Coordinates of C-alpha atoms and ligand atoms in Angstrom, one line a residue:
M1 CA 45.6 -14.4 -71.9
Q2 CA 44.5 -11.0 -72.3
S3 CA 41.0 -10.2 -70.8
W4 CA 38.7 -7.2 -72.2
P5 CA 38.3 -3.8 -70.7
S6 CA 36.2 -3.4 -67.9
T7 CA 33.5 -0.7 -67.2
Q8 CA 33.1 1.2 -64.1
V9 CA 30.0 -0.1 -61.9
P10 CA 28.3 2.5 -60.3
R11 CA 27.0 2.2 -56.7
V12 CA 23.1 1.8 -56.1
P13 CA 21.5 3.9 -53.2
G14 CA 19.0 1.6 -51.2
T15 CA 19.2 -1.9 -49.9
P16 CA 20.9 -4.7 -51.6
R17 CA 19.2 -8.1 -51.7
P18 CA 21.3 -11.6 -51.5
L19 CA 21.2 -13.5 -54.5
R20 CA 19.2 -16.8 -54.7
L21 CA 20.1 -19.2 -57.9
Y22 CA 18.8 -22.1 -59.2
D23 CA 21.3 -25.2 -58.5
T24 CA 21.4 -27.7 -61.1
A25 CA 22.8 -30.3 -58.8
A26 CA 20.4 -29.6 -55.9
G27 CA 17.5 -29.1 -58.4
E28 CA 16.1 -26.0 -56.6
I29 CA 17.0 -22.3 -56.0
R30 CA 19.1 -21.7 -53.1
P31 CA 21.0 -18.6 -51.7
T32 CA 24.5 -18.1 -53.0
A33 CA 26.4 -17.4 -49.9
P34 CA 29.9 -16.0 -50.9
G35 CA 32.5 -14.6 -48.6
P36 CA 33.9 -11.4 -48.9
T37 CA 35.2 -12.1 -52.2
A38 CA 32.7 -14.3 -54.5
T39 CA 34.3 -16.7 -56.7
M40 CA 33.1 -18.0 -60.1
Y41 CA 34.0 -19.9 -63.0
V42 CA 32.2 -19.8 -66.2
C43 CA 33.4 -22.0 -69.4
G44 CA 34.7 -20.1 -72.1
I45 CA 34.5 -20.4 -75.7
T46 CA 36.4 -22.8 -78.3
P47 CA 37.4 -20.0 -80.6
Y48 CA 36.7 -21.4 -84.2
D49 CA 33.7 -19.2 -84.7
A50 CA 32.3 -15.8 -83.9
T51 CA 30.2 -15.5 -80.9
H52 CA 26.6 -16.0 -81.5
L53 CA 23.6 -15.2 -79.5
G54 CA 23.5 -18.3 -77.4
H55 CA 26.8 -17.5 -76.4
A56 CA 26.1 -14.1 -75.7
A57 CA 22.9 -15.1 -73.4
T58 CA 25.4 -17.4 -71.5
Y59 CA 27.8 -14.5 -70.7
L60 CA 25.1 -12.3 -70.0
A61 CA 23.4 -14.3 -67.5
F62 CA 26.7 -14.7 -65.4
D63 CA 27.2 -11.2 -65.9
L64 CA 24.3 -10.5 -64.1
V65 CA 25.2 -12.7 -61.2
H66 CA 28.6 -10.9 -61.0
R67 CA 26.6 -7.6 -61.0
Q68 CA 24.2 -8.7 -58.0
W69 CA 27.3 -9.8 -56.1
L70 CA 29.1 -6.5 -56.4
D71 CA 25.7 -4.7 -55.6
N72 CA 26.0 -6.8 -52.1
G73 CA 29.4 -5.4 -51.7
H74 CA 31.4 -8.4 -52.6
E75 CA 34.7 -8.8 -54.4
V76 CA 34.2 -11.0 -57.3
H77 CA 37.0 -13.2 -58.7
Y78 CA 35.7 -14.4 -61.9
V79 CA 37.6 -17.3 -64.1
Q80 CA 36.8 -17.9 -67.8
N81 CA 38.6 -19.9 -69.9
V82 CA 39.5 -20.3 -73.7
T83 CA 39.6 -24.0 -74.9
D84 CA 42.3 -22.8 -77.9
V85 CA 43.1 -26.4 -78.5
D86 CA 40.5 -29.0 -79.1
D87 CA 39.0 -31.0 -82.1
P88 CA 36.8 -28.6 -83.2
L89 CA 39.2 -25.8 -83.7
L90 CA 41.6 -28.2 -85.4
E91 CA 38.8 -29.5 -87.7
R92 CA 37.7 -25.9 -88.6
A93 CA 41.1 -25.0 -89.4
E94 CA 41.5 -28.1 -91.5
R95 CA 38.5 -27.6 -93.3
D96 CA 39.3 -23.8 -94.3
K97 CA 42.9 -24.4 -94.8
D98 CA 43.8 -22.1 -91.9
D99 CA 46.2 -22.1 -89.5
W100 CA 44.7 -23.0 -86.1
V101 CA 46.4 -20.8 -83.9
V102 CA 45.5 -17.8 -86.1
L103 CA 41.8 -18.9 -86.4
A104 CA 41.6 -19.3 -82.4
M105 CA 43.5 -15.9 -82.1
R106 CA 41.2 -14.3 -84.5
E107 CA 38.1 -15.7 -83.1
T108 CA 39.2 -14.9 -79.5
A109 CA 39.7 -11.2 -80.6
L110 CA 36.4 -11.0 -81.9
F111 CA 34.8 -12.5 -78.7
R112 CA 36.6 -9.9 -76.5
E113 CA 35.1 -7.2 -78.9
D114 CA 31.6 -8.6 -78.6
M115 CA 31.8 -8.8 -74.8
T116 CA 33.1 -5.3 -74.7
A117 CA 30.0 -4.0 -76.8
L118 CA 27.5 -5.9 -74.8
R119 CA 29.1 -4.6 -71.4
V120 CA 30.1 -7.8 -70.0
L121 CA 32.3 -7.4 -67.2
P122 CA 35.6 -9.3 -67.7
P123 CA 36.9 -12.1 -66.0
K124 CA 39.9 -11.4 -63.8
D125 CA 41.7 -14.4 -65.0
Y126 CA 40.9 -15.0 -68.6
I127 CA 43.0 -18.3 -69.2
G128 CA 43.9 -20.3 -72.6
A129 CA 44.2 -24.2 -72.4
V130 CA 47.6 -23.8 -74.3
E131 CA 49.1 -21.7 -71.7
S132 CA 47.7 -24.1 -69.0
I133 CA 49.4 -27.1 -70.4
P134 CA 52.1 -27.3 -67.6
E135 CA 49.1 -27.3 -64.8
I136 CA 47.1 -29.9 -66.7
V137 CA 50.1 -32.2 -67.2
E138 CA 51.0 -32.0 -63.7
T139 CA 47.2 -32.7 -62.6
V140 CA 46.9 -35.8 -64.9
G141 CA 50.4 -37.1 -63.7
K142 CA 48.7 -36.9 -60.3
L143 CA 45.6 -38.4 -61.4
L144 CA 47.4 -41.3 -62.8
A145 CA 49.8 -41.9 -59.6
A146 CA 46.4 -42.0 -57.5
G147 CA 45.2 -44.7 -59.6
V148 CA 42.1 -43.0 -61.0
A149 CA 43.7 -42.5 -64.4
Y150 CA 45.0 -45.1 -66.8
R151 CA 46.7 -45.5 -70.0
V152 CA 44.9 -47.3 -72.8
D153 CA 46.7 -50.6 -73.9
D154 CA 47.9 -48.9 -77.2
A155 CA 51.4 -48.6 -77.9
E156 CA 51.0 -46.3 -80.8
Y157 CA 48.6 -43.8 -79.0
P158 CA 48.9 -44.4 -75.1
D159 CA 46.1 -41.8 -74.4
I160 CA 45.2 -41.3 -70.9
Y161 CA 41.6 -41.6 -69.4
Y162 CA 39.9 -40.8 -66.3
S163 CA 38.1 -43.8 -64.5
H164 CA 34.5 -42.2 -64.2
L165 CA 33.4 -43.6 -60.9
A166 CA 36.8 -42.7 -59.2
S167 CA 35.3 -39.6 -57.0
G168 CA 32.5 -42.1 -55.7
R169 CA 30.3 -38.9 -56.6
F170 CA 29.9 -39.2 -60.1
G171 CA 26.4 -38.0 -61.5
T172 CA 25.8 -35.7 -58.6
V173 CA 26.2 -32.8 -60.9
S174 CA 23.9 -33.7 -63.4
N175 CA 21.6 -36.2 -61.7
Y176 CA 21.1 -38.0 -65.3
S177 CA 20.2 -41.6 -65.5
P178 CA 22.9 -43.8 -67.2
E179 CA 20.8 -44.1 -70.3
Q180 CA 20.9 -40.1 -70.4
M181 CA 24.6 -40.0 -69.6
A182 CA 25.3 -42.5 -72.5
T183 CA 23.4 -40.6 -75.0
Y184 CA 25.0 -37.1 -74.2
F185 CA 28.6 -38.5 -73.8
A186 CA 28.2 -39.9 -77.3
E187 CA 26.7 -36.4 -78.7
R188 CA 28.8 -34.3 -77.0
G189 CA 32.4 -34.9 -77.7
G190 CA 32.7 -38.3 -75.8
D191 CA 34.4 -41.4 -77.5
P192 CA 32.5 -44.2 -76.1
D193 CA 33.7 -46.9 -78.4
R194 CA 37.5 -45.8 -78.2
P195 CA 39.2 -49.4 -78.1
G196 CA 41.0 -49.9 -74.8
K197 CA 38.9 -48.0 -72.5
R198 CA 37.7 -49.7 -69.5
H199 CA 34.2 -48.5 -69.4
P200 CA 32.6 -46.7 -72.4
L201 CA 32.0 -43.3 -70.2
D202 CA 35.6 -42.8 -69.1
A203 CA 36.8 -39.5 -70.4
L204 CA 39.8 -38.5 -72.1
L205 CA 42.4 -36.7 -69.9
W206 CA 45.6 -36.5 -72.2
R207 CA 45.5 -37.5 -76.2
A208 CA 48.9 -38.9 -77.2
A209 CA 50.5 -37.2 -80.4
R210 CA 49.0 -38.1 -83.8
P211 CA 50.6 -37.1 -86.9
G212 CA 49.3 -33.9 -88.2
E213 CA 48.1 -32.5 -84.8
P214 CA 49.5 -29.9 -82.6
S215 CA 51.2 -31.6 -79.5
W216 CA 53.2 -30.7 -76.8
E217 CA 56.4 -32.4 -75.1
S218 CA 55.7 -33.6 -71.6
E219 CA 56.4 -36.2 -68.7
L220 CA 53.2 -37.9 -69.8
G221 CA 54.8 -38.1 -73.5
P222 CA 53.6 -35.7 -76.3
G223 CA 50.2 -35.0 -76.4
R224 CA 47.4 -32.5 -75.9
P225 CA 44.9 -32.3 -72.9
G226 CA 41.2 -33.3 -73.0
W227 CA 38.7 -30.8 -72.4
H228 CA 37.0 -31.3 -68.8
V229 CA 40.3 -31.6 -67.1
E230 CA 41.3 -28.1 -68.7
C231 CA 38.3 -26.4 -66.9
S232 CA 39.1 -28.5 -63.8
V233 CA 42.4 -27.5 -63.4
I234 CA 42.0 -23.7 -64.3
A235 CA 39.4 -23.2 -62.0
L236 CA 41.3 -25.4 -59.0
N237 CA 44.3 -23.5 -59.3
R238 CA 42.9 -20.3 -59.0
L239 CA 39.6 -20.6 -56.9
G240 CA 40.4 -23.6 -55.0
M241 CA 37.7 -26.2 -54.2
G242 CA 34.1 -25.2 -52.9
F243 CA 34.1 -22.1 -55.2
D244 CA 30.7 -20.1 -55.4
V245 CA 29.3 -20.7 -58.9
Q246 CA 30.5 -23.0 -61.8
G247 CA 28.7 -21.5 -64.8
G248 CA 27.8 -22.5 -68.6
G249 CA 25.1 -23.5 -71.0
S250 CA 23.1 -26.4 -70.2
D251 CA 24.4 -28.3 -72.9
L252 CA 27.4 -28.5 -70.5
I253 CA 25.9 -29.8 -67.7
F254 CA 26.8 -33.2 -69.0
P255 CA 29.6 -34.7 -69.7
H256 CA 31.5 -31.4 -69.0
H257 CA 30.5 -29.8 -65.7
E258 CA 30.2 -33.6 -64.5
F259 CA 33.7 -34.4 -65.3
S260 CA 35.3 -31.1 -64.4
A261 CA 34.0 -31.9 -60.9
A262 CA 34.6 -35.4 -60.9
H263 CA 38.3 -34.9 -61.8
A264 CA 38.6 -32.1 -59.0
E265 CA 37.0 -34.4 -56.3
A266 CA 38.9 -37.4 -57.0
L267 CA 42.3 -35.4 -57.1
T268 CA 41.5 -33.5 -54.0
G269 CA 39.3 -36.0 -51.8
E270 CA 37.2 -32.8 -51.3
H271 CA 33.9 -32.0 -52.4
P272 CA 32.0 -29.6 -53.8
F273 CA 34.1 -28.6 -56.6
A274 CA 31.6 -25.8 -56.9
R275 CA 28.7 -24.7 -54.4
H276 CA 26.4 -24.0 -57.1
Y277 CA 26.0 -25.5 -60.7
S278 CA 24.3 -23.0 -62.8
H279 CA 23.1 -23.3 -66.4
A280 CA 22.0 -20.9 -68.8
G281 CA 19.0 -22.2 -71.6
M282 CA 19.9 -22.4 -75.3
I283 CA 18.9 -19.7 -77.9
G284 CA 16.9 -21.0 -80.8
L285 CA 16.1 -19.7 -84.5
H286 CA 13.2 -20.8 -86.5
G287 CA 12.1 -23.5 -83.6
E288 CA 15.6 -25.0 -83.5
K289 CA 18.5 -24.7 -81.0
M290 CA 21.2 -22.3 -82.5
S291 CA 24.3 -24.4 -83.0
K292 CA 26.9 -24.4 -85.6
S293 CA 25.6 -28.2 -86.6
R294 CA 22.4 -26.9 -87.8
G295 CA 24.3 -23.6 -89.3
N296 CA 21.6 -21.2 -88.0
L297 CA 23.8 -18.8 -86.1
V298 CA 23.2 -15.3 -85.6
F299 CA 26.5 -13.5 -84.8
V300 CA 26.7 -10.7 -82.2
S301 CA 29.4 -9.2 -84.4
R302 CA 27.0 -9.4 -87.6
L303 CA 24.1 -7.4 -85.5
R304 CA 26.8 -4.8 -84.4
A305 CA 27.7 -4.4 -88.2
D306 CA 24.1 -3.9 -89.0
Q307 CA 24.1 -1.1 -86.5
V308 CA 22.0 -3.0 -83.6
D309 CA 22.8 -1.0 -80.7
P310 CA 24.5 -3.6 -78.5
M311 CA 22.2 -2.4 -75.7
A312 CA 19.2 -3.6 -77.3
I313 CA 20.8 -6.8 -78.0
R314 CA 21.5 -7.2 -74.3
L315 CA 17.6 -6.2 -73.4
G316 CA 16.8 -8.7 -76.3
L317 CA 18.5 -11.5 -74.6
L318 CA 17.5 -10.5 -71.0
S319 CA 13.6 -10.3 -71.9
G320 CA 13.4 -14.1 -71.2
H321 CA 14.5 -15.9 -68.2
Y322 CA 18.0 -17.0 -68.4
R323 CA 17.1 -20.7 -67.7
A324 CA 14.3 -20.9 -70.5
D325 CA 15.6 -22.2 -74.0
R326 CA 13.8 -19.5 -76.1
P327 CA 14.0 -18.2 -79.4
W328 CA 15.5 -15.1 -81.1
T329 CA 13.0 -13.4 -83.4
D330 CA 12.9 -10.1 -85.2
E331 CA 10.1 -9.5 -82.7
V332 CA 12.4 -10.2 -79.8
L333 CA 14.8 -7.4 -81.0
S334 CA 12.3 -4.9 -82.3
T335 CA 10.6 -5.2 -78.8
A336 CA 14.2 -4.5 -77.2
Q337 CA 14.9 -1.4 -79.6
D338 CA 11.5 0.0 -78.6
R339 CA 12.0 -0.8 -74.7
L340 CA 15.6 0.9 -74.9
A341 CA 14.1 3.8 -76.6
R342 CA 11.3 4.0 -74.3
W343 CA 13.6 4.0 -71.1
R344 CA 16.2 6.4 -72.6
A345 CA 13.2 9.0 -73.2
A346 CA 12.0 8.4 -69.7
V347 CA 15.2 8.9 -68.0
S348 CA 16.0 12.0 -69.8
L349 CA 12.7 13.9 -68.8
A350 CA 13.3 16.8 -66.6
A351 CA 11.2 15.2 -63.7
A352 CA 9.6 11.7 -63.5
P353 CA 8.0 9.7 -61.0
P354 CA 9.9 8.6 -57.7
A355 CA 12.2 5.6 -58.6
G356 CA 13.1 4.3 -55.0
D357 CA 10.4 1.6 -55.1
L358 CA 11.4 0.5 -58.6
V359 CA 15.0 0.4 -57.5
D360 CA 13.9 -2.0 -54.8
R361 CA 11.7 -4.1 -57.0
L362 CA 14.7 -4.4 -59.5
R363 CA 16.6 -5.8 -56.6
T364 CA 14.1 -8.3 -55.7
H365 CA 13.4 -9.6 -58.7
L366 CA 17.0 -10.1 -59.8
A367 CA 17.9 -11.7 -56.4
N368 CA 15.2 -14.5 -57.2
D369 CA 17.0 -16.4 -59.6
L370 CA 17.7 -13.5 -62.0
D371 CA 14.2 -12.9 -62.9
T372 CA 14.7 -10.6 -65.8
P373 CA 11.4 -10.5 -67.2
A374 CA 10.0 -9.3 -63.9
A375 CA 12.9 -6.9 -63.9
L376 CA 12.5 -5.5 -67.2
A377 CA 8.4 -5.1 -66.4
A378 CA 9.2 -3.0 -63.3
V379 CA 11.3 -0.6 -65.6
D380 CA 8.6 -0.6 -68.2
A381 CA 6.0 0.3 -65.8
W382 CA 7.8 3.3 -64.4
A383 CA 8.9 4.5 -68.0
D384 CA 5.4 4.4 -69.2
E385 CA 4.0 6.2 -66.1
A386 CA 6.8 9.0 -66.6
L387 CA 6.2 9.3 -70.3
S388 CA 2.3 9.4 -70.1
T389 CA 1.9 11.5 -66.8
G390 CA 5.1 12.6 -65.9
G391 CA 6.2 13.4 -62.2
A392 CA 8.0 15.9 -59.8
D393 CA 11.2 14.0 -59.1
E394 CA 14.0 15.9 -60.7
N395 CA 16.5 12.8 -59.6
S396 CA 14.8 9.8 -60.3
G397 CA 16.0 9.8 -64.0
A398 CA 19.6 9.7 -63.0
L399 CA 18.7 7.1 -60.3
V400 CA 16.9 4.6 -62.6
R401 CA 20.0 5.1 -65.1
T402 CA 22.4 4.3 -62.3
A403 CA 20.2 1.1 -61.4
V404 CA 19.7 -0.3 -64.7
D405 CA 23.4 0.2 -65.2
A406 CA 24.8 -1.3 -62.1
L407 CA 22.2 -4.1 -61.9
L408 CA 21.3 -5.1 -65.7
G409 CA 24.3 -3.5 -67.3
V410 CA 22.3 -1.6 -69.7
L411 CA 23.8 1.8 -70.4
L412 CA 20.7 4.1 -71.2
Ligands
ZN1 ZN1 34.7 -25.8 -68.9

């Protein structure tokens, strides 16, 4: 699948800081320790609706991971999927009397536009579920052969499920209790009551063809893939086991990331699937999580249509810490717009205070689990001083512009 255009990331003078990042599995902030090529997989959208600010906040968080690694001189192999066949997409197409393929193409195109406008660096591999079906079929076949997957006893719809305890490490990503697992499994797309399953938590690998649903011929029989195995396969076949960061929103911790890891670990006999499991908080509106089920979505494309500068959207979402659940309000946006204007005015001055220390502070804050509130405050302090008392350094405006571009992705 076609990714979106990249932007040039300038080199920043001074000394980079290795990135430390919170790991959900370990429950602590740990150094990321990439080799020459850092590797990251971030779960992509199911393209049945436009990109909302919750999505944008997640992709911005991992864009900062990408940027800190580039600053440290790593190449970055970034992979993202598009779940371009799954129940929510088919249900929306059915509701709107739309063609599901056209709906997916339209929303994926809009997502690319939004990511480009927000200056999110593109994945090297942007991979759809549909184009991955041959890989998924091969993997599900191997899981069956290894005895860690089974067909339900249903002659009409012989779906294939994964025995959730097969890797021996189930639960080590989320660290959730059995009660939490049962709750989230039921809430987030699982089917605990499907007759014929050996355990309510076993996850769907291959859904046998149903009338009126798209399906693909395969050696597993006609059908379509489950969601968790899609990400398992796309990541494993491009990054291998032990890649540096698996990312997504915190609502993907369980069951999605738990199962993606479990499938891959059961398949290979190796662990870990990813060395860091990193999760972004949820964006709320009027006191509730932004979600399609609540119908309280603020779309990036809508803000863009209203002439909101995408850099202000970016700054607004980065003004809170990526792991925190946080609200989007008119005040968040207006503060971001004021900040953007102030920063732009400061870097345009003929002379300003020296900025070497600021660049150092920016790197230190971002290396500390992407502490963007502290990073933004550091730039604010420099900009306020520049605008109130001026300075004598004729190069510092250009240096700040470069650092804010490379490290925060904000074009001044
Ligand atoms: Zn995923």
